[in-house]
Amino acid sequence: MKTNHYYYIAFIILSICAATLAIHLNHSEPSVNVAENQSSQVQSEPVTSSISQSQQQSSEELLANEDESLDESIYDVELMKKNGIEAINPEDYASVDEIINEQITQLGIDPATVSIAFHNYLDDQRYYLNENVFHNSASIYKVPLAAMVLDLVNSGVYSMDSQIPFQDSYYQEGAGAISNNELRPSYSIQELIDESLIHSDNTAAWTLMMGIYGDFPSSRQALLDFLNYYDVPDNFYQDIYFSANLIEMTYDKIMSDPAYEYIITQLSQAEPHQLFTSYVKSGMANKYGRYESMVNDSGIYYENGQPIYSLVILTDGAASADVFLEMTNLNINQWVRHQAGLDQRN
């Protein structure tokens, strides 16, 4: 009986201990969980804030770097932003070929509708596509014409003040002060060159050509003599046909010869800006032209007085021709300048 009593007392003591332990566990466990949750919340809020600030700072840096990557004295950065045009990463391209081929692919252009000649004067790198196919050059013919006339001036046959008689048959519709004002009996060679190159005045160019060479075929023969190149099709003498190769030869001849510096100066002032000069707003001495389905541009890019490259693009019925000419010159310009160490990314 006494043994059973001891067992009963031990059972009561064990029960009390068990109950005390359970009460302690029930009170302490929630306290630990709350503390952990509070610690997690305190730590996570600053982490979230830190990530947001980091992302914001990174975005701002990217935008700043993008702005700094383009020299606003050379590029029309505001127009690029307006049209959603971003600067390229020149390191993504191994050559000009990749830049041109990318534009042809992206715009869905049929290569047969395009003729291109590119010449990097810094390393003599070249790119050609259908360069010997002859197109109506539109107003680009005015560049070699002016150079040919300057040769006559420099040789003493004429002076810049020499008067060229005007005939009614020389009148051509288009832009420019001569075509759109009362016609005069004669014009100086300087005025005719200026108007034909800066404002693309068709009457000025035609007066210059016909007044000096007498007839169209003679002016075409003089052009071949000027370039010392005679491999042309029979219809060359019938219209202002040029190949990209012939135009490039013209620019190669005049690019750094002081005898033609006047032409480069006038081309650098060509108005209005379009095509090659849509986004490359300075340094580009270019002559563009449009006729029916043809959209053409050509020119030399200069920096610090040095010719950097020449580019000629002739198109006939090409899809998105304006965009193709604008973007091709813009991207080539960025790439060549980067390769030469001229941009702000070096």
Steps between C-alpha positions, in 0.01 A plus 500: 500500500786736585668413169192599307493830687856578395413420138201732521716787636763446226228504235367832628851653506570385140163637384574839655845511336354406163232767526758763600722410203206516258399842629857624459525368143165645400602846620858503373445361144277786374746748647781351292291503179394863548858601560609320181220659298581844634868449420411387146280802444759742630770350280290456184372858478847656464602228249195576282572873520867441420416300185260767380758774547764289329273436201411866478865603518592242237230629263612858548860401433400319183310802373790726588745270325277490192489879487875525551574241230394739224660837437211745469715730286507224236172314548145631518436323829165670557366380164631152573312495831187633334513223239597228747847455351760360739876515474660174394769319692786505247654199672209289374623530140818363351477701177297746296370201303308383807347843555380533140375142475310539827314802363419321174359205696309701760331723240425214261691662215561312177879530450442527125339842555808647670849601389759585766861612511672563835863606545664544841784744441666416831572133431395465133220258594234480229154356449322460167159380390390526135754781470520483120125510434404831341210703639354840437704692756245782539682804641822321592638577152545859619807405707726380216362779280616762751839330531544496122417871479741579783772331297426747220510788749829384653653460155408858408233427239240665723485685830238466772364835383465393136144547375323205342217603263156360584258357246137413556572136414723479807210551740420202723236488772611451857638671807746787510514875452569493127218261410250688715578864424494719195753358256796714398698512173808352666642370829848477644664160530521544876126567531417201282724267702370631833135463407544159342687353800338672799139524384513239222378753244439307177499810279836609643657161429354474151617853413847414625515177302343616173656846509851363534489170309246594235304175493426205726716231332803731512452551873485123549821449308666770708391311811669180384815696419488659845487156665718329241248218491324381185333168579141624473185372327377650174211682667748692717484785250120516503427598860669578833584135564760419763616194689592506867855426388518811277371723779746351747780570252389864495516527879834320513636761262368810676510390867827668600620689192511874582386569143155366592473632855236748385272213398536328838416827676183545295389139542539537876235773486249300295139567599268367622656225711371159401607140437873485593466822702171419673682380812864583419451874511858620460815388323312350204566657160224334300290524188167321483247464223151369433340411171189288453572170685863590569630625835875564504763654722877528498768684688813519708510516879767732644621541856765748613553590135586143405296286258390191693288305251287534189166333445283471190157338501280493190156340518230428246168387644658383825267448797536763774775671301506816714535304823764276345719794398450681831577201722782358292701821510420559868616153605804499271598837641481376859697185415777674303543774760523237776757298307704816450480597868301813424190435708436547871486127567877460462 
